Coordinates of C-alpha atoms and ligand atoms in Angstrom, one line a residue:
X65 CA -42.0 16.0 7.1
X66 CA -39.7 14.9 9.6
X67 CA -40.1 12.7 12.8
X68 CA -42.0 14.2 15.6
X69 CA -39.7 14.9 18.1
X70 CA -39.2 12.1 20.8
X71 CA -40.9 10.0 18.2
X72 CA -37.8 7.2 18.5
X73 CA -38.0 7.9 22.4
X74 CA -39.9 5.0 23.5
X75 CA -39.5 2.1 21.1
X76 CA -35.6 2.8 21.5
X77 CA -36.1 2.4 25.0
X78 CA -38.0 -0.1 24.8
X79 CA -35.5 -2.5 22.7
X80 CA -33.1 -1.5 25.1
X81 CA -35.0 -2.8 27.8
X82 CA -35.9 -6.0 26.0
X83 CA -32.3 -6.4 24.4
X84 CA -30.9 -6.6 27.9
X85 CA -33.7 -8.6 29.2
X86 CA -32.1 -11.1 26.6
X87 CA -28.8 -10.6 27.4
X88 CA -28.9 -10.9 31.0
X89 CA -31.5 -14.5 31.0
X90 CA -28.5 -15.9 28.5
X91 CA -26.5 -17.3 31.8
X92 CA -29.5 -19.3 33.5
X93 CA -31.8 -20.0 30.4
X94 CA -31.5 -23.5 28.3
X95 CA -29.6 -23.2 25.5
X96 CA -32.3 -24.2 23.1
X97 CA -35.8 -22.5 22.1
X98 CA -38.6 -24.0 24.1
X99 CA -40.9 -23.8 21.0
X100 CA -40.4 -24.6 17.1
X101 CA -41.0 -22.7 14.1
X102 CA -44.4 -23.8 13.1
X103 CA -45.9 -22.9 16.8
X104 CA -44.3 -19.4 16.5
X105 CA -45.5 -19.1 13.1
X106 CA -49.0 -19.6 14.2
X107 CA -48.7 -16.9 16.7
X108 CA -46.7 -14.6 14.2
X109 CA -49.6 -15.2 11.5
X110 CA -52.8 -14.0 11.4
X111 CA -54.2 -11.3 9.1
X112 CA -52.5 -8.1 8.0
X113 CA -53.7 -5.4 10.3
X114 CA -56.2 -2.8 9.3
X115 CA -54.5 0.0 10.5
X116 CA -51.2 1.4 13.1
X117 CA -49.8 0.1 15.7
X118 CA -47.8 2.5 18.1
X119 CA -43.9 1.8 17.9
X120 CA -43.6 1.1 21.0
X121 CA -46.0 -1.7 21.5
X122 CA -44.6 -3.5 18.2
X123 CA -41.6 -3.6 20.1
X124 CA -42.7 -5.2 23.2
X125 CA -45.1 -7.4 21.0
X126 CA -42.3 -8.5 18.9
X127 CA -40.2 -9.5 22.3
X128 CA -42.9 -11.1 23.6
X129 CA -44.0 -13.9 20.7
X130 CA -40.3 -14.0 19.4
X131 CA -38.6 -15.3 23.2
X132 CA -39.8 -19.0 23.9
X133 CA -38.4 -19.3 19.9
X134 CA -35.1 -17.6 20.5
X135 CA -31.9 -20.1 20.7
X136 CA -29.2 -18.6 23.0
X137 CA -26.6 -18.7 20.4
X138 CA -25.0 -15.7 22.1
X139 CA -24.6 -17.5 25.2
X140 CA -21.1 -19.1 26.3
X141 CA -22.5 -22.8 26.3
X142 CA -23.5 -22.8 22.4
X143 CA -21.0 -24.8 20.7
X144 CA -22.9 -25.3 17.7
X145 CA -22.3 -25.1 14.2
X146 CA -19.6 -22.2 13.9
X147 CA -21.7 -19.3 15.9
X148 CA -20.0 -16.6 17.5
X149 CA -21.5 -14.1 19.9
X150 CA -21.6 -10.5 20.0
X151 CA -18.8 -8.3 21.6
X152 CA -20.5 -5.4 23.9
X153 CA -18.4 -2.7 21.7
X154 CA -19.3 -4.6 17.9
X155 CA -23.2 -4.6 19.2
X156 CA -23.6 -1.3 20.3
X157 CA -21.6 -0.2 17.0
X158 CA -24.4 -2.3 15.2
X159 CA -27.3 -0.2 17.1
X160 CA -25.9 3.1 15.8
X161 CA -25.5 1.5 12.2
X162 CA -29.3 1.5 12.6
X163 CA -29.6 4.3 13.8
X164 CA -27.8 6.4 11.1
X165 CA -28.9 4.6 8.5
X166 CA -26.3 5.2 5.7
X167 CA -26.4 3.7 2.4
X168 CA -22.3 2.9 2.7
X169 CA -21.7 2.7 -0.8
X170 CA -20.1 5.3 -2.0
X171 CA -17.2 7.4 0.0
X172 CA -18.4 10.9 -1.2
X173 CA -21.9 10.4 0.1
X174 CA -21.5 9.0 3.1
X175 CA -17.6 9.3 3.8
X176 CA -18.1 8.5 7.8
X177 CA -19.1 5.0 7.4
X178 CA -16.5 4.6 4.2
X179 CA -13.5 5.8 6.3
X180 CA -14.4 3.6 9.0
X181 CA -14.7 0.3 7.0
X182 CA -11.4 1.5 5.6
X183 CA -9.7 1.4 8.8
X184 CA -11.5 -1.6 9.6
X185 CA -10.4 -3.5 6.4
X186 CA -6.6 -2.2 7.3
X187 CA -6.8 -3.4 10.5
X188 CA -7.7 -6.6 9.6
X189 CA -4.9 -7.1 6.8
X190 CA -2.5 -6.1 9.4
X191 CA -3.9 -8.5 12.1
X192 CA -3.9 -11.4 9.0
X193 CA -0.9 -10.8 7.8
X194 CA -2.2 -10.1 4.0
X195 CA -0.7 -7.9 1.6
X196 CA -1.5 -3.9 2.0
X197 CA -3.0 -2.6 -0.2
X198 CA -5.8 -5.6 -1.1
X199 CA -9.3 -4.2 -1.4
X200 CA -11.3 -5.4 1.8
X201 CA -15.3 -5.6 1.3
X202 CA -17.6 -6.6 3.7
X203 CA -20.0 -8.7 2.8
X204 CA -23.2 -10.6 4.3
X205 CA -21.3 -13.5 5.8
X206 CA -18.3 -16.2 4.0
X207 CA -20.5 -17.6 1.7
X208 CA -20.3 -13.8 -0.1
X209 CA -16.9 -13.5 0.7
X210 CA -16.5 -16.4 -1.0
X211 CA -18.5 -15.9 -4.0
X212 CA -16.4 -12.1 -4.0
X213 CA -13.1 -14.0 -4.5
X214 CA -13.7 -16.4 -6.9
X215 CA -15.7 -13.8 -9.4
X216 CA -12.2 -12.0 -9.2
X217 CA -10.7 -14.9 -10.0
X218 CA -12.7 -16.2 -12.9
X219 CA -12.0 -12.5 -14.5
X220 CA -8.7 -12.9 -13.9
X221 CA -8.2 -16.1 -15.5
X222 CA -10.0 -15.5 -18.6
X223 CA -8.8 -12.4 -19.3
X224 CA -5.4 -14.0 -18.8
X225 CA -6.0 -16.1 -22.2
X226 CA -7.6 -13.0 -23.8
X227 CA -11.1 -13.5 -22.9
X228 CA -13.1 -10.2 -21.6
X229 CA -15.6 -11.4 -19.1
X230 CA -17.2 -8.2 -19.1
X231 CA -18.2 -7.5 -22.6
X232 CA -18.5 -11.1 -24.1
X233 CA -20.0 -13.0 -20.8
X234 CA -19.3 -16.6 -20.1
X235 CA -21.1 -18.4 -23.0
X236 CA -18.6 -19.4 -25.2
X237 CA -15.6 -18.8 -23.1
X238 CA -12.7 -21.2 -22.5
X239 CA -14.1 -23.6 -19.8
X240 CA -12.2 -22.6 -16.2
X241 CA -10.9 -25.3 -14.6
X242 CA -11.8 -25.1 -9.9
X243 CA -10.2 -27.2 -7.8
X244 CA -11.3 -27.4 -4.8
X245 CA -10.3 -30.2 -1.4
X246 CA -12.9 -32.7 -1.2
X247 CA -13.1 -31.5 2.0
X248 CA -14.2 -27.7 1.5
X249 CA -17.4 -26.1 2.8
X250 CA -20.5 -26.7 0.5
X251 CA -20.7 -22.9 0.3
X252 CA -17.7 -23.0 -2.1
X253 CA -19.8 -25.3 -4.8
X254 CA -22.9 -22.9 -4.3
X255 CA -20.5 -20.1 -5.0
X256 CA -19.0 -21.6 -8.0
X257 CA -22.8 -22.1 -9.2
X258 CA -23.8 -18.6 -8.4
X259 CA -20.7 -18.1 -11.1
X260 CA -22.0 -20.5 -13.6
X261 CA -18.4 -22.5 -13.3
X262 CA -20.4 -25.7 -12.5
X263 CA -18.9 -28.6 -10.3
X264 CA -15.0 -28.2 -9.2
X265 CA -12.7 -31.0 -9.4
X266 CA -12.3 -32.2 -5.9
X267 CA -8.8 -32.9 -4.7
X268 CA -8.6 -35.9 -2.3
X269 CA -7.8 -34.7 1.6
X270 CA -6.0 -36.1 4.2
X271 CA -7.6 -38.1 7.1
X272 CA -7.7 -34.7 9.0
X273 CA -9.8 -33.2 5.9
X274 CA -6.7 -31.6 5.0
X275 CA -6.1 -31.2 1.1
X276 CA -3.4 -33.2 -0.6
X277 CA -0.5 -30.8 -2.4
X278 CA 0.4 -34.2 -4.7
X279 CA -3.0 -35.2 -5.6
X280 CA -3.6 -31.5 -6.9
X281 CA -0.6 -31.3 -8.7
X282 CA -1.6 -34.9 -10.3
X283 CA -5.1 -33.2 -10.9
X284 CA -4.1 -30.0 -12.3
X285 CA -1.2 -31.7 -14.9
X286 CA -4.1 -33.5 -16.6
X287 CA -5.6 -30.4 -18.2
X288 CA -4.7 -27.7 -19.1
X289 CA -6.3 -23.7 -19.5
X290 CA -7.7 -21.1 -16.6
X291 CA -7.6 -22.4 -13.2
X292 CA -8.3 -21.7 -9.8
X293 CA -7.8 -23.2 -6.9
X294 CA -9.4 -23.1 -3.5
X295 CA -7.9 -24.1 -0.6
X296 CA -9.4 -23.7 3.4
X297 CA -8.0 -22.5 6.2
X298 CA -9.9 -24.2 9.3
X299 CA -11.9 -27.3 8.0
X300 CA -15.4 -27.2 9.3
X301 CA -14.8 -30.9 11.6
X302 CA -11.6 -30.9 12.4
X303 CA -10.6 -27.8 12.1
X304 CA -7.6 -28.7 10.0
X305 CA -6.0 -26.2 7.5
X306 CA -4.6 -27.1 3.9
X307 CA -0.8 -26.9 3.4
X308 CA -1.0 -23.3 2.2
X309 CA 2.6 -23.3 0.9
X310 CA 3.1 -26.5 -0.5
X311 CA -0.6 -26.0 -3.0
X312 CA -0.2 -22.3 -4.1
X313 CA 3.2 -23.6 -5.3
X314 CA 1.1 -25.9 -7.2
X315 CA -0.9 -23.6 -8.1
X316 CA 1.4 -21.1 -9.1
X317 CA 3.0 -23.6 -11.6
X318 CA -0.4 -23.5 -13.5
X319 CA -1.1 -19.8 -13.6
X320 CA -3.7 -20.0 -11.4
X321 CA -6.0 -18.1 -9.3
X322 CA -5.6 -18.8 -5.6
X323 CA -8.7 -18.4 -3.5
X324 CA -8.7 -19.1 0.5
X325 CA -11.6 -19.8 2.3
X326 CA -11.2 -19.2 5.7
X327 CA -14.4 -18.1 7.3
X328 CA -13.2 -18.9 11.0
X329 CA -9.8 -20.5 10.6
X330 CA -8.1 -17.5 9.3
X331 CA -8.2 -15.8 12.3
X332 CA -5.4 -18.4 13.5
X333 CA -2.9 -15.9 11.3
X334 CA -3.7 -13.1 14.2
X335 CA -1.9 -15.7 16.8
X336 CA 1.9 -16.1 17.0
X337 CA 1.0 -19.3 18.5
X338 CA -1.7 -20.6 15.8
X339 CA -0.3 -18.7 13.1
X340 CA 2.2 -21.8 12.0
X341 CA -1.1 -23.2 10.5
X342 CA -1.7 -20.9 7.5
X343 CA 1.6 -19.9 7.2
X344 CA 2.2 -18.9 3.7
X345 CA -1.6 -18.4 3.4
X346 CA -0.3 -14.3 2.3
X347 CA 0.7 -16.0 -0.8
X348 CA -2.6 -16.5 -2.3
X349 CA -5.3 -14.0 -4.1
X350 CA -8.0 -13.8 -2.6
X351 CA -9.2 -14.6 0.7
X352 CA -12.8 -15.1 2.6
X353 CA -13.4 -14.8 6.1
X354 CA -16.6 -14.2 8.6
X355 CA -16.5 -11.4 11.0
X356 CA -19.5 -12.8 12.8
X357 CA -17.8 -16.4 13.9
X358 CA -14.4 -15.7 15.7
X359 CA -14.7 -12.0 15.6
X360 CA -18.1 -11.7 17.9
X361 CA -19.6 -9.3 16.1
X362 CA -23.0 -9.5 15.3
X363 CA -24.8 -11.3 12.1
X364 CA -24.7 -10.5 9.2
X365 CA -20.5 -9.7 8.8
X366 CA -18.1 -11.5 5.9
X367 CA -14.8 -10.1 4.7
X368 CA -13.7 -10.6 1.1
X369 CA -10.2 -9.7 0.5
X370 CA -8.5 -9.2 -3.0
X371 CA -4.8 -8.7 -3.4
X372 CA -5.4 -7.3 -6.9
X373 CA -7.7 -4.0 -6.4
X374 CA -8.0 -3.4 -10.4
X375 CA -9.5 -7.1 -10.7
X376 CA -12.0 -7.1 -8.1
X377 CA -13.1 -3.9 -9.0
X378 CA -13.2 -4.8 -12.9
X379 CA -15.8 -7.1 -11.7
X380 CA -18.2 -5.1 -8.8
X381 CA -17.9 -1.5 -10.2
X382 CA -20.5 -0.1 -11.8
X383 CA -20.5 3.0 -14.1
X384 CA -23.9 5.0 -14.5
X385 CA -24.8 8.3 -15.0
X386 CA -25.6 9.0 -11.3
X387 CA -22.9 7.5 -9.2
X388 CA -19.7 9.6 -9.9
X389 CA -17.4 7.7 -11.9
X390 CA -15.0 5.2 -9.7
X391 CA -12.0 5.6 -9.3
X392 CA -9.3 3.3 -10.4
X393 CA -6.7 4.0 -7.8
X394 CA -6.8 4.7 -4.5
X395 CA -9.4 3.0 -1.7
X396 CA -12.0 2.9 -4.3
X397 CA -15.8 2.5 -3.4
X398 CA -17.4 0.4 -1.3
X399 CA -20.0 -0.6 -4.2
X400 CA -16.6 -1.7 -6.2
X401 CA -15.7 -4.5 -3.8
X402 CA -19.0 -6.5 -3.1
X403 CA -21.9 -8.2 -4.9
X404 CA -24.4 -5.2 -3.4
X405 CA -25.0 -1.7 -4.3
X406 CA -27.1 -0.4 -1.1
X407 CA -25.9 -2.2 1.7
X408 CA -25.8 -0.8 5.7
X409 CA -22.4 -0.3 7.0
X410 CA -21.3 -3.7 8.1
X411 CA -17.7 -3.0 8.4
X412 CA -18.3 -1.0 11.4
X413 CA -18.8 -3.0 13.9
X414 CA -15.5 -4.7 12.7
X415 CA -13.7 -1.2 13.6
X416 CA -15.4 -1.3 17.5
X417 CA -14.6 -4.9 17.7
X418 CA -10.9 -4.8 16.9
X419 CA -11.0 -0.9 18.5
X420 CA -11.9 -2.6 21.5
X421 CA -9.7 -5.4 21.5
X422 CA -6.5 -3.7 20.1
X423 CA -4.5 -6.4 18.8
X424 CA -3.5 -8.2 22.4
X425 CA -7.3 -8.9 22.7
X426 CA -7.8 -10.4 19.5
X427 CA -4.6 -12.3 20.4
X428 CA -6.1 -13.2 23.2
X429 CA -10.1 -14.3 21.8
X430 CA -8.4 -16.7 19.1
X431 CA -6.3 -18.2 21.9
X432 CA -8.7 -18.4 24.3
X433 CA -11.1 -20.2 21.9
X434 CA -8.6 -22.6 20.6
X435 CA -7.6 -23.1 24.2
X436 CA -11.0 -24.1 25.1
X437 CA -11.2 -26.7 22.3
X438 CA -8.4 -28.2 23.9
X439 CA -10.2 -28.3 27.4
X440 CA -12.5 -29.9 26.2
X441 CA -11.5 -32.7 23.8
X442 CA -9.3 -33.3 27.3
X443 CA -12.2 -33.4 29.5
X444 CA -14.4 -35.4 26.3
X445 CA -11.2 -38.0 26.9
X446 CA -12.1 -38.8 30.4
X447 CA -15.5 -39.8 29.8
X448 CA -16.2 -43.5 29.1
X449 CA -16.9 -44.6 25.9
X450 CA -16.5 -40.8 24.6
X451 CA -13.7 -41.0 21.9
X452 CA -12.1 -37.6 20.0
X453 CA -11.9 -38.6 16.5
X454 CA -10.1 -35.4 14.6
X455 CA -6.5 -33.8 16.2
X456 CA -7.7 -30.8 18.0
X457 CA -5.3 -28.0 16.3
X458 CA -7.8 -25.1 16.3
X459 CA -11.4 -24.8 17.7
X460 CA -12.9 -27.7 15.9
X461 CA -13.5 -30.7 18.0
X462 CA -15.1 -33.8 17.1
X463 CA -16.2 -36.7 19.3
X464 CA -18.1 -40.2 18.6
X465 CA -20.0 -41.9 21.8
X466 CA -19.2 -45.6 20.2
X467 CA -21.4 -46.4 17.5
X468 CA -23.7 -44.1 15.4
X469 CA -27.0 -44.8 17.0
X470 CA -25.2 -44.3 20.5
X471 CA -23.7 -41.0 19.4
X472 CA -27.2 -40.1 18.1
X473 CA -28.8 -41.4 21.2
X474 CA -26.4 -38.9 23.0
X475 CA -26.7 -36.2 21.9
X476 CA -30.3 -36.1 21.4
X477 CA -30.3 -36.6 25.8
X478 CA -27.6 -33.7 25.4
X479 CA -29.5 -31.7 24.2
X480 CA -32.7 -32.1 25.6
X481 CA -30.9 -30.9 29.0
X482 CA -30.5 -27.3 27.7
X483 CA -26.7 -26.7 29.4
X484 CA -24.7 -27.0 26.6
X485 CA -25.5 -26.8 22.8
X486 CA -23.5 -28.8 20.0
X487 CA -24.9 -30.2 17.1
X488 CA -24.5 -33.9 15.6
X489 CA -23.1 -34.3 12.7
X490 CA -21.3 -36.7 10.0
X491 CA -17.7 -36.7 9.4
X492 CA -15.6 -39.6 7.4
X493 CA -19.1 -42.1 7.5
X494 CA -19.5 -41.5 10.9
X495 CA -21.6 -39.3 13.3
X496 CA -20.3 -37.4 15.4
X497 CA -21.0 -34.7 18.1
X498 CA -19.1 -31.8 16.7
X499 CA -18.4 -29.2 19.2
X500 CA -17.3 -25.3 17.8
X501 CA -15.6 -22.7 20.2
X502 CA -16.5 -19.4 18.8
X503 CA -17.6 -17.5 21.5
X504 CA -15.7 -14.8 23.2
X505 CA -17.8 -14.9 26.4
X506 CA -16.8 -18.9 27.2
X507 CA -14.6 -19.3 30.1
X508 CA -13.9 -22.5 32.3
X509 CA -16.9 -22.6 34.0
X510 CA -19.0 -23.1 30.8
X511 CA -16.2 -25.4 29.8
X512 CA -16.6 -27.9 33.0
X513 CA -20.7 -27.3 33.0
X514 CA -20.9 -28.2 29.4
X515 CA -18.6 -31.2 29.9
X516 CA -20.7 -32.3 33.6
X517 CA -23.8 -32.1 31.1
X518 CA -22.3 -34.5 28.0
X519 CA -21.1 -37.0 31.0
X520 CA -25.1 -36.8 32.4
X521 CA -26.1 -37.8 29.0
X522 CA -23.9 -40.4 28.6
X523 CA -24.5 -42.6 31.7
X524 CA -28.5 -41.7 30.6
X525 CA -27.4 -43.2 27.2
X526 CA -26.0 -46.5 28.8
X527 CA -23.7 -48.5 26.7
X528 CA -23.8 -50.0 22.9
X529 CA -26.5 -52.6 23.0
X530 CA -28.4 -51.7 26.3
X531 CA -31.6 -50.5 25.9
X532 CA -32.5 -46.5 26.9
X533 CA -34.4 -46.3 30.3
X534 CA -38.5 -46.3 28.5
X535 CA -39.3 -42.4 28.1
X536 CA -36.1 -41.2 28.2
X537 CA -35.4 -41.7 24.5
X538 CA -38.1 -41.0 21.5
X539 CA -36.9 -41.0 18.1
Ligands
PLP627 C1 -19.4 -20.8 8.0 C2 -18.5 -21.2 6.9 C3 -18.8 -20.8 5.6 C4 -20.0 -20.0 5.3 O1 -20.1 -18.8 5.9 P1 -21.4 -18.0 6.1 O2 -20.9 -16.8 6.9 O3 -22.4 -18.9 6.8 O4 -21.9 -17.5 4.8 C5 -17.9 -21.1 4.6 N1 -16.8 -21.8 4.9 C6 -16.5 -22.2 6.2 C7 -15.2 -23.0 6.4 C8 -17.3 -21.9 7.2 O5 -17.0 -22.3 8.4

């Protein structure tokens, strides 16, 4: 049986009424939800119901109990985290993703949604500067990406001293050596779990997080055997990215695997201006990013790239009776560069986002972010008692408000306002209020509005040692 006819008529409509209903309060409304999770989950709960519900009112139910709970993350004031927003192109992409509903794994089957990621995934090696030819996946965010790149790698490295992953599985197998900055993203060590390779060996950073090319080579000379390495482009505080060519030619001197994480900071290589800061980063093997941080395009969008096609898809491709047999040259399936099987097509709204910008708009989004950081570690700097604490080289800015109960104390007030959103945070032993551009729709105004609301909270705070005004402050 198919649909009735007109069947999608009205709950379509309706999420497009309530979709730009939430677009259109993100300007005015606080930044943060106005209720928590256990609230909503009350009003969520409730028994399973007995029988239908029209489409329609689902949709208009679902608006309803999910909007005091909804945390405008899209809007131009949310510095948290690393968040992007949601290019008007990328999101109406994603709506017709929905709509067709393709299962994008294999080219043959559904060969609209293949060419388009392919394009995509070309676009993006071109904008990075990586090697043609690399196989590009798209995965569920960086953490994927991540997890994409270093299964390549431990393949690579095994079957470098003779061991076949594949057939004779890890137990047993000589023991691979990761090292990793001991500044890197925690998603790196849950990757390397997910892998069964254990802890890495952390490689001692500089004072901007950045790792230290002599203190791996020191760490990589004491062993010996498979190795990879993982170095970051764009450290999560600071911003700061590893000396890309100085530690692959460490690396290289070891025979190992060279895996970048860059889930925002590689973007920086689209720049003429910002790409000084990875330069060399082509060098490497493998490389992680996130489409939905400095991209804008919706959640859930990571990019695993693989110079070595044959490795990656040693690794991800699977041969059964019923999928036709892959290819070992030419693009390949999607299935054969990511973790899933079935999976929507997430790589499209990568082609509208890029189709829309062209490359002097994605120029221009990684500039204008980074440019913004700068604002506003300036602006930060004119505000007694606020102090930047990291070198503001990307779109990573971190500032302390005097001691650790005062930063706390805050941003907590900060927060509570609703203008702005930027989450606390501890960096070298010390908290800080760690403030992310990511989002394409900032401009100046959110810039000076957020910074007006962080000066508010700070003559609220008072000074080290002065009590908070009673009521003012809990907690
Ligand atoms: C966000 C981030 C990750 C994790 O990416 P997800 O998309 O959340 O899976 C990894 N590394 C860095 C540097 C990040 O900023």
């Amino acid at each position: 049986m198919s649909a009735q006819p007109g069947a999608y008529d009205e709950p379509l409509g309706r999420a497009r009424e309530h979709a730009l209903a939430w677009l259109g309060s993100l300007g005015t409304r606080p930044v943060g939800p106005r209720a928590d999770a256990d609230t909503l989950a009350e009003l969520f709960s409730g028994p399973l119901p007995e029988s239908p519900t029209a489409a329609a009112s689902v949709v208009d139910e679902l608006a309803a109990l999910a909007e005091p709970g909804l945390m405008a993350m899209p809007s131009g004031r949310f510095f948290g985290w690393v968040i992007g927003g949601t290019l008007p192109a990328a999101l109406a992409a994603d709506w017709l993703v929905s709509a067709w509903d393709q299962n994008a794994a294999m080219r043959f089957a559904t060969p609209a949604t293949a060419a388009a990621e392919e394009a995509a995934g070309a676009w993006v090696l071109d904008l990075l500067g990586l090697p043609d030819g690399s196989d590009v996946g798209f995965t569920t965010g960086a953490t994927m990406a991540n997890f994409v790149g270093l299964a390549a790698g431990r393949q690579w490295v095994l079957e470098r001293v003779g061991w076949n992953l594949s057939r004779d599985g890890l137990s047993g197998a000589p023991r691979v050596r990761v090292f990793v900055g001991e500044e890197r993203h925690a998603v790196m060590d849950l990757a390397l779990r997910y892998l069964g390779l254990g802890e890495p060996i952390a490689v001692a950073a500089d004072a901007q997080g950045r790792l230290d090319p002599r203190a791996l080579a020191a760490a990589m000379q004491e062993g010996e055997g498979p190795a990879i390495v993982c170095l970051q482009a764009g450290n999560l505080h600071s911003g700061a990215f590893d000396p890309m060519t100085a530690a692959i030619r460490v690396a290289r001197e070891h025979h190992a695997w060279v895996h970048v994480d860059g889930a925002f900071g590689l973007w920086a290589a689209a720049s003429p201006k910002y790409r000084t800061l990875v330069a060399g980063v082509e060098g490497a093997d493998s490389w992680a990013t996130d489409a939905h941080k400095t991209l804008n395009v919706p959640y859930d969008c990571g990019i695993a790239i693989v110079a070595n096609p044959a490795t990656v898809r040693s690794v991800f491709g699977v041969h059964t009776s019923y999928l036709l047999q892959p290819a070992t040259d030419g693009p390949g399936d999607p299935f054969e560069k990511v973790p899933e099987l079935s999976r929507r097509a997430r790589g499209i709204p990568v082609w509208a986002a890029l189709r829309s910008l062209g490359r002097s708009g994605t120029i221009d989004l990684v500039e204008r972010l980074a440019g913004h950081a700068r604002s506003l570690a300036e602006g930060l700097g004119h505000i007694p008692g606020a102090e930047v604490v990291n070198e503001v080289v990307f779109t990573q800015v971190c500032v302390s408000f005097g001691s650790d109960a005062r930063t706390r104390r805050v941003t907590e007030l900060l927060l509570d306002q609703g203008t702005t959103w930027m989450s606390g945070s501890v960096w070298r032993g010390r908290e800080v209020l760690r403030i992310s551009v990511s989002n394409w729709s900032t401009d100046a105004a959110d810039v000076a509005d957020s910074l007006a609301a962080v000066r508010r909270a700070c003559e609220t705070a008072g000074h080290d040692g002065e009590e908070t005004p009673a009521g003012l402050y809990q907690g």
